[in-house]
Short mmCIF file of C-alpha atoms in Angstrom, two decimals:
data_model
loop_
_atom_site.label_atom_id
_atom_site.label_comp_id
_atom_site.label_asym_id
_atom_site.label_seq_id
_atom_site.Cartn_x
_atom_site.Cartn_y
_atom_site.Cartn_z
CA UNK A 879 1.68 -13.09 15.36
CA UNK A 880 3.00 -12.22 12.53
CA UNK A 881 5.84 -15.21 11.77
CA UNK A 882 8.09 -12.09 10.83
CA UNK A 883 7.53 -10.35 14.04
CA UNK A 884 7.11 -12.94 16.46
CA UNK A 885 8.62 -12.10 20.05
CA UNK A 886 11.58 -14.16 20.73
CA UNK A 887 11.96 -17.38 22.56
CA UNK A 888 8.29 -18.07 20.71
CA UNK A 889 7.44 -20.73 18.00
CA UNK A 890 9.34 -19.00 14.91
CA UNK A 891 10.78 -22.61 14.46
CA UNK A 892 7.62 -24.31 13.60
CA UNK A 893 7.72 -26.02 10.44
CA UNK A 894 6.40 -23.66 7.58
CA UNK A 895 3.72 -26.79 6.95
CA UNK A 896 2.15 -25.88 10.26
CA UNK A 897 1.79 -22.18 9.59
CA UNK A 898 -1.74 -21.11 9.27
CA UNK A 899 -2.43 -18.39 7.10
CA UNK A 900 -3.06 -14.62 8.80
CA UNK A 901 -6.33 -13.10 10.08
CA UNK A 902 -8.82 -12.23 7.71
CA UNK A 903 -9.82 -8.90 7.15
CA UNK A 904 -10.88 -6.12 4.33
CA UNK A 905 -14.85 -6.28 2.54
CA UNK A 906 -16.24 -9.42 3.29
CA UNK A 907 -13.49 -10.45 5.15
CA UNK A 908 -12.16 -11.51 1.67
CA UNK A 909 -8.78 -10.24 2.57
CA UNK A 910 -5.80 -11.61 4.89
CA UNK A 911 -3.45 -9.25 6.98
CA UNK A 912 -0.07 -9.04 5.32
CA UNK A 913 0.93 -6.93 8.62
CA UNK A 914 -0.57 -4.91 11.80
CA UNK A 915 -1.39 -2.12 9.23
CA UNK A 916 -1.85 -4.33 5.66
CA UNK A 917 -4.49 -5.68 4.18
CA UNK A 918 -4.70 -7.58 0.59
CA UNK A 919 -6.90 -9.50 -0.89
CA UNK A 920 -6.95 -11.04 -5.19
CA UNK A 921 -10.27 -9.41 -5.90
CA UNK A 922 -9.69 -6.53 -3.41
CA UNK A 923 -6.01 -5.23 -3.72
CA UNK A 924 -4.59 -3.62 -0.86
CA UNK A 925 -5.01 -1.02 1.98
CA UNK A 926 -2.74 0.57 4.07
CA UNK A 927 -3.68 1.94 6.90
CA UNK A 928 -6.90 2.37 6.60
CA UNK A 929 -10.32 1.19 8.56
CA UNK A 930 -9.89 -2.09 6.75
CA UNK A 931 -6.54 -3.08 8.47
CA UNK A 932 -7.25 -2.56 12.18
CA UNK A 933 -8.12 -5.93 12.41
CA UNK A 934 -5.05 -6.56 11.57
CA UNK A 935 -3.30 -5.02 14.64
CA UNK A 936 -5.30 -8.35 16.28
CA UNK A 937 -2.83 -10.67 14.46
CA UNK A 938 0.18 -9.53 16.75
CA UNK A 939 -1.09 -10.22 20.26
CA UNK A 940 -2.17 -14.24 18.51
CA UNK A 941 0.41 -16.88 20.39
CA UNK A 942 0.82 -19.12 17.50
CA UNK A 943 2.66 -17.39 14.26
CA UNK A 944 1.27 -17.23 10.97
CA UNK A 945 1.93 -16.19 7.44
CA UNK A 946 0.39 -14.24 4.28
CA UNK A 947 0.54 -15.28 0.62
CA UNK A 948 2.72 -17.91 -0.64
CA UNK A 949 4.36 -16.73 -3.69
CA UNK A 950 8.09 -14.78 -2.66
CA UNK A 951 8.67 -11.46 -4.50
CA UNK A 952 10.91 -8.87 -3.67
CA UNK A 953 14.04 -8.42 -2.05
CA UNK A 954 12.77 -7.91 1.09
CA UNK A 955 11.35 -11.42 1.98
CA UNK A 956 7.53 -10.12 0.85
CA UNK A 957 4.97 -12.45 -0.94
CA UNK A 958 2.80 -11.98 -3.88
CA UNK A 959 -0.40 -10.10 -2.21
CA UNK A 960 -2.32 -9.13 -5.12
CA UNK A 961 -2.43 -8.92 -8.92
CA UNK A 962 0.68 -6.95 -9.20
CA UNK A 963 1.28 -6.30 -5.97
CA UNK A 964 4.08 -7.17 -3.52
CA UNK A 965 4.20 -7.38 0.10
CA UNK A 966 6.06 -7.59 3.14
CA UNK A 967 4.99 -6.48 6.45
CA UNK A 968 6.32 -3.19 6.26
CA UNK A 969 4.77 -1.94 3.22
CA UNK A 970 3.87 -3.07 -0.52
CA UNK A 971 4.83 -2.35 -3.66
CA UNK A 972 4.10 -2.91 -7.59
CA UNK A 973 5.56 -6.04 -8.96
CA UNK A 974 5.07 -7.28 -12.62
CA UNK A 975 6.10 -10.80 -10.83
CA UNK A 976 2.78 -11.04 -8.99
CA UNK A 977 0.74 -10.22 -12.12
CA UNK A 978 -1.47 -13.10 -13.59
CA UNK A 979 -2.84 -16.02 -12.40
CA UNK A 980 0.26 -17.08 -11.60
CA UNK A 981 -0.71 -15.49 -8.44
CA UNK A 982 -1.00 -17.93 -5.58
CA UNK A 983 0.09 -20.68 -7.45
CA UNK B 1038 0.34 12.96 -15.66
CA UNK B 1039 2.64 12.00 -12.25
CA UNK B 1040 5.13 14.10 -12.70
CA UNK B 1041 7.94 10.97 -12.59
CA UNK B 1042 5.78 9.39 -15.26
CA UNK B 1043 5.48 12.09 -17.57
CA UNK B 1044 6.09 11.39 -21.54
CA UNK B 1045 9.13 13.00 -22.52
CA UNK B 1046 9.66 16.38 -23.87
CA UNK B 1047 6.37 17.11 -21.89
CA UNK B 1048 6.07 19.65 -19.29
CA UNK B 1049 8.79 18.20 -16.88
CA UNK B 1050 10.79 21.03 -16.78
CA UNK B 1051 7.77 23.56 -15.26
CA UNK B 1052 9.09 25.04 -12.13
CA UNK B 1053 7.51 22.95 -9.05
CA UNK B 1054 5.71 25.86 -7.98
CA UNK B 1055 3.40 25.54 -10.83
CA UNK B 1056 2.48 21.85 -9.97
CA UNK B 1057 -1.09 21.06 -9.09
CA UNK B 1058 -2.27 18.38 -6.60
CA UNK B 1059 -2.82 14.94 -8.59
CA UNK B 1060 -6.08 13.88 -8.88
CA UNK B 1061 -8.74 13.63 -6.06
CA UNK B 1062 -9.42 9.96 -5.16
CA UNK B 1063 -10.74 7.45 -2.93
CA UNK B 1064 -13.89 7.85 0.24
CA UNK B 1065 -15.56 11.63 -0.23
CA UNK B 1066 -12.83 12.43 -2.74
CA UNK B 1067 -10.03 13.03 0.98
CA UNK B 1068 -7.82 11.75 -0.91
CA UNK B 1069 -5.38 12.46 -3.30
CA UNK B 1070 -3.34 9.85 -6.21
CA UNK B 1071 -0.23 9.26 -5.98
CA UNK B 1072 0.52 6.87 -8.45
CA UNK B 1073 -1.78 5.00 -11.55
CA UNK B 1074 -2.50 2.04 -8.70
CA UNK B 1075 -2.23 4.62 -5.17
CA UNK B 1076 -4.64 6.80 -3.49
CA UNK B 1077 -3.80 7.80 0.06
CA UNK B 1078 -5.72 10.50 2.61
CA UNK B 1079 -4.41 11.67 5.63
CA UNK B 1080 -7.73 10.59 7.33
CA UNK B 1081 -7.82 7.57 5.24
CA UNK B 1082 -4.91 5.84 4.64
CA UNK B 1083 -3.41 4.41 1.46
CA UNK B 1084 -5.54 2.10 -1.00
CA UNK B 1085 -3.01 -0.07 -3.56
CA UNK B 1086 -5.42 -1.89 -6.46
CA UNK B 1087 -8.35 -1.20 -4.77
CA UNK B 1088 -11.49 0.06 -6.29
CA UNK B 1089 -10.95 3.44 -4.98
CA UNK B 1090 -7.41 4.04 -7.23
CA UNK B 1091 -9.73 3.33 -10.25
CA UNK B 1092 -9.70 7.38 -10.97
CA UNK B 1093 -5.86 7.33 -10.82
CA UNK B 1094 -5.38 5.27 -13.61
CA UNK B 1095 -6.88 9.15 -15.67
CA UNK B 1096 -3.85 11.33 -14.40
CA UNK B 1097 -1.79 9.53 -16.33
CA UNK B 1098 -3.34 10.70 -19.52
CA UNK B 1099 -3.51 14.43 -18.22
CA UNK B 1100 -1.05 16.09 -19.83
CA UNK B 1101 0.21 18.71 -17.27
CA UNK B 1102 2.05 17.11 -14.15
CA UNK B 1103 0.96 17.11 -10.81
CA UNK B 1104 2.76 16.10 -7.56
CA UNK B 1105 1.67 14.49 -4.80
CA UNK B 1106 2.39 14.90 -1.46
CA UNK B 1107 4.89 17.67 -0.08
CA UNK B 1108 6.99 16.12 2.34
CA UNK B 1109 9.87 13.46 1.06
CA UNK B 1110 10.76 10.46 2.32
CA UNK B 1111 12.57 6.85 2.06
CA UNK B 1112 15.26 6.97 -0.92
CA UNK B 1113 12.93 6.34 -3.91
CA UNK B 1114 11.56 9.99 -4.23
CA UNK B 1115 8.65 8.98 -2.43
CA UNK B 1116 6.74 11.65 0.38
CA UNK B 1117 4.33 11.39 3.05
CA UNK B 1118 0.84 10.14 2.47
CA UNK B 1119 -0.70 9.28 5.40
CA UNK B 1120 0.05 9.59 9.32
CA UNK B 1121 3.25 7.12 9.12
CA UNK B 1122 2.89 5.81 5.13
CA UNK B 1123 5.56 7.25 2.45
CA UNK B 1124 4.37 6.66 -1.27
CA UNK B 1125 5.91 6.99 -4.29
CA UNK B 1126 4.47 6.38 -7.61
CA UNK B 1127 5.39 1.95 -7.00
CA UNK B 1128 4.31 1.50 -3.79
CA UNK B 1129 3.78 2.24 -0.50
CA UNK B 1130 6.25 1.37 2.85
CA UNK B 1131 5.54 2.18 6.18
CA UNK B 1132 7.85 5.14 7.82
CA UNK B 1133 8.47 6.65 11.00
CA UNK B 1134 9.43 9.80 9.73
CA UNK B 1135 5.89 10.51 8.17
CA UNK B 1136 4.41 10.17 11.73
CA UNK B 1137 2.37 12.82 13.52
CA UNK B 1138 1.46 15.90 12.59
CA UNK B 1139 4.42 17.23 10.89
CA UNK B 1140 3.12 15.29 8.04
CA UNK B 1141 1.67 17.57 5.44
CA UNK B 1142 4.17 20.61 6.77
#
């Protein structure tokens, strides 16, 4: 599940070290689900709610939690998803703080 | 140009009714920009950085403005872009309100 989302009484208080990183998805399963309809990747950018993110609807039915990107950005507790581009699991936007290689430092 | 975006002491001031459509973009050309870095179809979805916004990068050098989308939503100036996506020209969050079918009303 997504470690945002997880259902209650589940293992939100596992250490961040333990977290594994979200399902893969998008061309060439190059990209990793930033939520049940999100789907980013660095070469690929992002999709919404398209074909490319119903895999990620898999991620919320998976027991153990997991998370997307590294880098915070935003105010809204998102993470650096692609160059320039900010996400949480509700949506993304444009961020100059995610350009560069700075990326997923 | 997106009419937010365009240069000043352009054509902002055109009565909305003479707005076109933004540029066609993304799989068979269903869908439509809706910023430099957003293309979004009702049967597709919204694509942020992907290859397919590559054409919406040219509206901004247009020099009429367009609008995209008809129906607004969140508090950014954003509207509807895909069954339960609002988009403005930044980014794209997911939102109830652009559910169903009422969506291009």
């Amino acid at each position: 599940c997504y470690i945002q989302n997880c259902p209650r009484g589940g293992k939100r208080a596992l250490s961040d070290t333990a977290l594994r990183q979200c399902l893969p998805c998008g061309p060439r399963n190059k990209g990793r689900c930033f939520g049940p309809n999100i789907c980013c990747g660095e070469e690929l950018g992002c999709y919404l709610g398209t074909s490319e993110t119903l895999r990620c609807q898999e991620e919320t039915f998976l027991p153990t939690p997991c998370e997307a990107g590294h880098k915070p950005c935003g105010s809204g507790g998102g993470t650096c998803a692609a160059p320039g581009i900010c996400c949480g699991t509700e949506g993304c936007l444009l961020d100059s703080s995610c350009d560069q290689e700075t990326l997923f430092a």
